[in-house]
């Protein structure tokens, strides 16, 4: 029972570490390497996304042959050493090469997510997914705030020292769990036998259908992130970046409220309120309200969007984990994560083009259209979980 809270803590550490420099790469590149080109920063962020997209399926293959906790000890050790290199280097090319390698090793922690689901009973999947979603929300905010505080009074490169310390703590957690586990738990679990090869092919087809749905959903949802602060400042007429950050973070508070709401309903034996298509329509309304030039309606839309995003994320992820078994979770999740990141990457490029050509409100309108399209495609791409027949 002690394993799950510690793994939750490991995930929180990793998310905070990842988020510390994410909003501040323009300042970092300008200060450390004298590079002020926004396109350079955009290319680096895209390269980070691509690195995780291709690294995670590799780690999912490796974890078939060795326990996840043992893998994390080696990958986080490599990531920590590369963090130290990123702190010392003054070479731009060297930073690109070694920092992307660091991100590839760090990305292995994403496999903790399906691992935690595998430790939970099926009835606990939604609660576990919801709790992890809240950890990701608040970990991202905490990391950005911590990174901002460090950049106020120190060299931006010192963030990498804190990242290395986070990797060391993650290694300590993994070593402690390995020490506490019995020897039999350190070997990979045997895969259950399935009834026929066709069952596995059918399951993979359902996973890919769900991945296509998630690609469209994540593209639409992340289309409005990059320029939200500028849009808020233009609508409100308030240039305070701290207030813009607080409004940007409203979905995190709604995620916390959504987690409490879902737990209360679960205690009464009820499903979360609102089906996936209904939540997509609520999210659509939230996006359209955020596009309007009115502060009160924008805030209302932000809250509706945050509530819908939390419920949609939980419902889509729970569908994934109902498709397979604990032994297939890591491989299935790596496929889904690839499509999620592909949607985020496409959204990053599309948002800039939309704002440049049509203004700050246009990403919200296109994202709303994407949510409507997702709702229309849902009956075609929705998956019907089917348990595999085990020996």
Coordinates of C-alpha atoms in Angstrom, one line a residue:
X1 CA 0.0 0.0 0.0
X2 CA 3.0 2.3 0.6
X3 CA 4.1 1.9 -3.0
X4 CA 1.3 3.9 -4.6
X5 CA 1.8 7.1 -2.6
X6 CA 5.5 7.0 -3.2
X7 CA 5.1 6.5 -6.9
X8 CA 2.6 9.5 -6.9
X9 CA 5.3 11.5 -5.2
X10 CA 7.8 10.4 -7.8
X11 CA 5.5 11.5 -10.6
X12 CA 5.0 14.9 -8.9
X13 CA 8.7 15.4 -8.6
X14 CA 9.1 14.6 -12.3
X15 CA 6.3 17.0 -13.4
X16 CA 7.7 19.9 -11.3
X17 CA 11.2 19.3 -12.7
X18 CA 9.9 19.2 -16.3
X19 CA 7.9 22.4 -15.9
X20 CA 10.5 24.7 -14.3
X21 CA 12.0 26.0 -17.5
X22 CA 9.1 25.4 -19.8
X23 CA 7.7 29.0 -19.8
X24 CA 11.1 30.6 -19.7
X25 CA 13.1 29.1 -22.5
X26 CA 13.2 32.4 -24.4
X27 CA 14.9 34.1 -21.5
X28 CA 17.2 31.1 -20.9
X29 CA 18.4 31.0 -24.5
X30 CA 18.9 34.8 -24.6
X31 CA 20.8 34.8 -21.3
X32 CA 23.0 31.7 -21.7
X33 CA 23.6 31.7 -25.5
X34 CA 22.6 35.1 -26.7
X35 CA 19.9 33.7 -28.9
X36 CA 16.8 35.9 -29.2
X37 CA 15.1 34.3 -32.1
X38 CA 11.6 33.1 -31.2
X39 CA 11.7 30.5 -34.0
X40 CA 14.8 28.9 -32.4
X41 CA 12.9 28.5 -29.2
X42 CA 9.9 27.1 -31.0
X43 CA 12.1 24.6 -32.8
X44 CA 13.6 23.5 -29.5
X45 CA 10.2 23.0 -27.9
X46 CA 9.1 21.0 -30.9
X47 CA 12.3 18.9 -30.7
X48 CA 11.5 18.2 -27.0
X49 CA 8.1 17.0 -27.9
X50 CA 9.3 14.8 -30.7
X51 CA 12.0 13.3 -28.4
X52 CA 9.4 12.2 -25.9
X53 CA 7.1 10.9 -28.6
X54 CA 9.8 8.5 -29.9
X55 CA 11.5 7.7 -26.6
X56 CA 8.5 6.5 -24.7
X57 CA 7.7 3.5 -27.1
X58 CA 11.3 2.5 -26.7
X59 CA 11.1 2.5 -22.9
X60 CA 7.8 0.6 -23.2
X61 CA 9.6 -2.2 -25.1
X62 CA 12.5 -2.2 -22.6
X63 CA 10.2 -2.5 -19.6
X64 CA 8.8 -5.8 -21.0
X65 CA 12.2 -7.4 -20.1
X66 CA 13.0 -5.7 -16.8
X67 CA 11.0 -4.2 -13.9
X68 CA 10.1 -0.6 -14.2
X69 CA 11.7 0.5 -11.0
X70 CA 15.0 -0.9 -12.0
X71 CA 14.7 0.8 -15.4
X72 CA 14.0 4.1 -13.6
X73 CA 17.1 3.9 -11.5
X74 CA 19.3 3.8 -14.6
X75 CA 17.3 6.3 -16.7
X76 CA 17.0 8.9 -13.9
X77 CA 20.7 8.5 -13.1
X78 CA 21.6 9.2 -16.7
X79 CA 19.1 12.2 -16.8
X80 CA 20.7 13.6 -13.6
X81 CA 24.2 13.4 -15.0
X82 CA 23.1 15.1 -18.3
X83 CA 21.4 17.8 -16.2
X84 CA 24.8 18.6 -14.7
X85 CA 26.3 18.8 -18.2
X86 CA 23.5 21.2 -19.2
X87 CA 24.4 23.4 -16.2
X88 CA 28.1 23.6 -17.2
X89 CA 28.0 23.8 -21.0
X90 CA 28.4 27.0 -23.0
X91 CA 28.0 25.3 -26.4
X92 CA 24.6 25.8 -28.0
X93 CA 25.0 22.7 -30.2
X94 CA 26.2 20.6 -27.2
X95 CA 23.2 21.9 -25.1
X96 CA 20.8 20.8 -27.9
X97 CA 22.3 17.4 -28.2
X98 CA 22.7 16.5 -24.5
X99 CA 19.6 18.2 -23.2
X100 CA 17.4 16.3 -25.7
X101 CA 19.2 13.1 -24.6
X102 CA 18.3 14.1 -21.0
X103 CA 14.7 14.5 -21.9
X104 CA 14.7 11.1 -23.6
X105 CA 15.9 9.5 -20.3
X106 CA 13.6 11.6 -18.2
X107 CA 10.6 10.6 -20.3
X108 CA 10.8 7.0 -18.9
X109 CA 8.9 8.3 -15.8
X110 CA 5.8 8.5 -17.9
X111 CA 5.5 4.7 -17.6
X112 CA 4.8 5.1 -13.9
X113 CA 1.3 6.2 -15.0
X114 CA 0.2 2.9 -16.6
X115 CA 2.2 1.1 -13.8
X116 CA 0.0 2.8 -11.2
X117 CA -3.1 1.9 -13.0
X118 CA -2.0 -1.7 -13.1
X119 CA -1.6 -1.6 -9.3
X120 CA -5.2 -0.5 -8.9
X121 CA -8.4 -2.5 -9.0
X122 CA -10.6 -1.8 -12.0
X123 CA -13.1 0.1 -9.9
X124 CA -10.3 2.4 -8.8
X125 CA -9.1 3.3 -12.3
X126 CA -11.1 6.5 -12.6
X127 CA -10.0 7.8 -9.2
X128 CA -6.4 7.0 -9.9
X129 CA -6.5 8.7 -13.3
X130 CA -8.2 11.7 -11.7
X131 CA -5.6 12.0 -9.0
X132 CA -2.8 11.8 -11.4
X133 CA -4.4 14.5 -13.6
X134 CA -4.5 16.8 -10.6
X135 CA -0.9 16.1 -9.8
X136 CA 0.1 17.0 -13.4
X137 CA -2.0 20.2 -13.3
X138 CA -0.6 21.5 -10.0
X139 CA 2.9 20.1 -10.6
X140 CA 3.1 22.1 -13.8
X141 CA 2.0 25.3 -12.0
X142 CA 4.4 24.6 -9.0
X143 CA 7.3 24.0 -11.4
X144 CA 6.6 27.2 -13.4
X145 CA 6.5 29.2 -10.2
X146 CA 9.6 27.7 -8.8
X147 CA 11.4 28.3 -12.1
X148 CA 10.3 31.9 -12.2
X149 CA 11.6 32.4 -8.6
X150 CA 15.0 31.0 -9.5
X151 CA 15.3 33.1 -12.6
X152 CA 14.5 36.2 -10.7
X153 CA 17.8 36.1 -8.7
X154 CA 20.0 33.5 -10.3
X155 CA 21.5 32.2 -13.5
X156 CA 18.9 30.2 -15.4
X157 CA 21.3 27.3 -15.7
X158 CA 21.0 26.7 -12.0
X159 CA 17.5 25.3 -12.7
X160 CA 19.4 22.2 -14.1
X161 CA 21.0 21.7 -10.7
X162 CA 17.6 21.6 -9.1
X163 CA 16.4 19.2 -11.8
X164 CA 19.4 16.9 -11.0
X165 CA 18.4 17.0 -7.3
X166 CA 14.9 16.0 -8.3
X167 CA 16.3 13.0 -10.3
X168 CA 18.4 12.0 -7.3
X169 CA 15.2 12.0 -5.1
X170 CA 13.4 9.9 -7.8
X171 CA 16.3 7.4 -7.7
X172 CA 16.1 7.2 -3.9
X173 CA 12.4 6.5 -4.1
X174 CA 12.9 3.7 -6.6
X175 CA 15.8 2.2 -4.5
X176 CA 13.6 2.2 -1.4
X177 CA 10.8 0.5 -3.2
X178 CA 13.1 -2.1 -4.7
X179 CA 14.5 -2.7 -1.2
X180 CA 11.0 -3.1 0.3
X181 CA 9.7 -5.4 -2.4
X182 CA 10.1 -9.2 -2.2
X183 CA 12.5 -10.7 -4.7
X184 CA 9.7 -12.3 -6.8
X185 CA 8.2 -8.8 -7.4
X186 CA 11.5 -7.6 -9.1
X187 CA 10.9 -9.9 -12.1
X188 CA 8.5 -9.0 -14.9
X189 CA 5.1 -10.5 -14.5
X190 CA 4.2 -13.3 -16.9
X191 CA 1.8 -12.3 -19.6
X192 CA -1.6 -13.9 -19.5
X193 CA -2.5 -16.1 -22.4
X194 CA -5.2 -14.8 -24.7
X195 CA -7.8 -16.8 -26.3
X196 CA -6.7 -16.2 -29.9
X197 CA -4.3 -14.0 -31.8
X198 CA -7.3 -12.3 -33.3
X199 CA -8.3 -11.0 -29.9
X200 CA -5.0 -9.1 -29.6
X201 CA -5.3 -7.7 -33.1
X202 CA -8.8 -6.5 -32.3
X203 CA -7.6 -4.9 -29.1
X204 CA -4.8 -3.0 -30.9
X205 CA -7.3 -1.8 -33.5
X206 CA -9.5 -0.4 -30.7
X207 CA -6.4 1.3 -29.2
X208 CA -5.5 2.9 -32.5
X209 CA -9.1 4.2 -32.9
X210 CA -8.9 5.7 -29.4
X211 CA -5.5 7.2 -30.3
X212 CA -7.0 8.9 -33.3
X213 CA -9.8 10.4 -31.2
X214 CA -7.2 11.6 -28.6
X215 CA -5.1 13.2 -31.3
X216 CA -8.0 15.4 -32.4
X217 CA -9.0 16.1 -28.8
X218 CA -5.5 17.1 -27.7
X219 CA -4.9 19.2 -30.8
X220 CA -8.1 21.2 -30.1
X221 CA -7.5 21.5 -26.3
X222 CA -3.9 22.7 -26.6
X223 CA -4.6 25.1 -29.5
X224 CA -5.6 27.8 -27.0
X225 CA -2.7 27.5 -24.5
X226 CA 0.2 29.4 -26.2
X227 CA -1.5 32.8 -26.6
X228 CA -4.0 32.7 -23.7
X229 CA -2.1 35.2 -21.5
X230 CA -1.9 37.7 -24.4
X231 CA -5.6 37.1 -25.2
X232 CA -6.6 37.7 -21.5
X233 CA -4.5 40.9 -21.3
X234 CA -6.1 42.2 -24.5
X235 CA -9.6 41.5 -23.3
X236 CA -9.2 42.7 -19.7
X237 CA -6.8 45.6 -20.4
X238 CA -4.7 44.4 -17.4
X239 CA -1.0 43.9 -18.2
X240 CA -0.2 42.2 -14.9
X241 CA 1.5 38.8 -15.8
X242 CA 0.8 37.4 -12.4
X243 CA -3.0 37.9 -12.8
X244 CA -2.7 36.4 -16.3
X245 CA -1.0 33.3 -14.8
X246 CA -3.7 33.0 -12.2
X247 CA -6.5 33.0 -14.8
X248 CA -4.5 30.6 -17.0
X249 CA -4.3 28.3 -13.9
X250 CA -8.1 28.2 -13.4
X251 CA -8.5 24.8 -15.0
X252 CA -6.2 23.3 -12.4
X253 CA -8.6 24.5 -9.6
X254 CA -11.5 23.1 -11.6
X255 CA -9.6 19.8 -11.9
X256 CA -9.3 19.7 -8.1
X257 CA -13.0 20.3 -7.8
X258 CA -13.7 17.7 -10.4
X259 CA -11.6 15.1 -8.5
X260 CA -13.6 15.8 -5.3
X261 CA -16.9 15.6 -7.2
X262 CA -16.1 12.3 -8.8
X263 CA -14.9 10.8 -5.5
X264 CA -18.2 11.8 -3.8
X265 CA -20.2 10.2 -6.6
X266 CA -18.1 7.1 -6.5
X267 CA -18.7 6.7 -2.8
X268 CA -22.4 6.6 -3.6
X269 CA -21.8 4.0 -6.4
X270 CA -22.5 6.5 -9.2
X271 CA -20.6 7.2 -12.4
X272 CA -19.2 10.7 -13.0
X273 CA -21.9 13.2 -14.1
X274 CA -22.0 13.7 -17.8
X275 CA -21.1 11.4 -20.7
X276 CA -18.1 12.1 -22.9
X277 CA -20.1 13.8 -25.8
X278 CA -21.9 16.0 -23.2
X279 CA -18.5 17.1 -21.7
X280 CA -17.3 17.9 -25.2
X281 CA -20.2 20.2 -25.7
X282 CA -19.6 21.9 -22.3
X283 CA -16.0 22.3 -23.4
X284 CA -17.1 23.8 -26.7
X285 CA -19.3 26.3 -24.8
X286 CA -16.3 27.2 -22.6
X287 CA -14.1 27.8 -25.6
X288 CA -16.6 30.0 -27.4
X289 CA -17.2 32.1 -24.3
X290 CA -13.4 32.6 -23.9
X291 CA -13.3 34.0 -27.5
X292 CA -15.8 36.8 -26.6
X293 CA -14.4 40.3 -25.7
X294 CA -15.9 40.3 -22.2
X295 CA -14.0 39.6 -19.0
X296 CA -16.9 38.0 -17.1
X297 CA -17.8 35.6 -20.0
X298 CA -14.2 34.8 -20.5
X299 CA -13.8 33.8 -16.9
X300 CA -17.0 31.7 -17.0
X301 CA -15.8 30.0 -20.2
X302 CA -12.4 29.3 -18.6
X303 CA -14.2 27.5 -15.7
X304 CA -16.4 25.5 -18.0
X305 CA -13.4 24.6 -20.2
X306 CA -11.4 23.5 -17.1
X307 CA -14.2 21.3 -15.8
X308 CA -14.8 19.6 -19.2
X309 CA -11.0 19.1 -19.7
X310 CA -10.6 17.2 -16.5
X311 CA -13.6 15.0 -17.0
X312 CA -12.7 14.3 -20.7
X313 CA -9.1 13.4 -19.8
X314 CA -10.3 11.0 -17.1
X315 CA -12.9 9.4 -19.3
X316 CA -10.6 8.9 -22.3
X317 CA -7.8 7.5 -20.2
X318 CA -10.1 5.1 -18.4
X319 CA -11.3 3.8 -21.8
X320 CA -7.7 3.0 -22.7
X321 CA -7.0 1.0 -19.5
X322 CA -10.3 -1.0 -19.9
X323 CA -9.1 -2.3 -23.3
X324 CA -6.2 -4.5 -22.0
X325 CA -4.5 -6.0 -19.1
X326 CA -1.8 -4.8 -16.7
X327 CA 0.8 -6.4 -18.9
X328 CA -0.3 -4.4 -22.0
X329 CA -0.8 -1.0 -20.2
X330 CA 2.7 0.4 -20.9
X331 CA 2.7 -0.5 -24.6
X332 CA -0.8 0.8 -25.1
X333 CA -0.1 4.0 -23.2
X334 CA 3.0 4.6 -25.3
X335 CA 0.9 4.5 -28.5
X336 CA -1.7 6.9 -27.0
X337 CA 1.0 9.2 -25.7
X338 CA 2.5 9.4 -29.2
X339 CA -0.8 10.6 -30.6
X340 CA -1.4 13.0 -27.7
X341 CA 2.0 14.6 -28.3
X342 CA 1.5 14.7 -32.0
X343 CA -1.7 16.7 -31.4
X344 CA 0.1 19.1 -29.0
X345 CA 2.9 19.6 -31.5
X346 CA 0.5 20.3 -34.4
X347 CA -1.5 22.7 -32.1
X348 CA 1.7 24.6 -31.3
X349 CA 2.4 25.3 -34.9
X350 CA -1.2 26.0 -35.9
X351 CA -1.8 28.4 -33.0
X352 CA 1.0 30.8 -34.2
X353 CA -0.4 30.7 -37.8
X354 CA -4.0 31.4 -36.7
X355 CA -3.0 34.3 -34.4
X356 CA -0.7 35.8 -37.0
X357 CA -3.4 35.6 -39.7
X358 CA -6.7 36.0 -37.8
X359 CA -6.1 37.4 -34.3
X360 CA -6.0 36.2 -30.8
X361 CA -9.6 34.9 -30.6
X362 CA -9.3 32.6 -33.6
X363 CA -7.6 29.6 -31.8
X364 CA -10.6 29.4 -29.5
X365 CA -13.0 29.2 -32.4
X366 CA -11.0 26.6 -34.2
X367 CA -10.6 24.6 -31.0
X368 CA -14.4 24.7 -30.4
X369 CA -14.9 23.4 -33.9
X370 CA -12.4 20.6 -33.1
X371 CA -14.4 19.7 -30.0
X372 CA -17.6 19.5 -32.0
X373 CA -15.8 17.3 -34.6
X374 CA -14.6 15.0 -31.8
X375 CA -18.1 14.7 -30.5
X376 CA -19.4 13.8 -34.0
X377 CA -16.6 11.2 -34.5
X378 CA -17.0 9.7 -31.1
X379 CA -19.7 7.2 -32.1
X380 CA -17.5 6.0 -34.9
X381 CA -14.2 5.8 -33.0
X382 CA -15.5 5.0 -29.5
X383 CA -14.3 1.7 -28.1
X384 CA -16.2 -1.0 -26.4
X385 CA -14.0 -2.4 -23.7
X386 CA -13.8 -6.2 -23.9
X387 CA -12.0 -8.3 -21.4
X388 CA -9.4 -10.7 -22.8
X389 CA -9.9 -14.3 -22.0
X390 CA -7.1 -15.5 -19.8
X391 CA -5.8 -18.9 -19.2

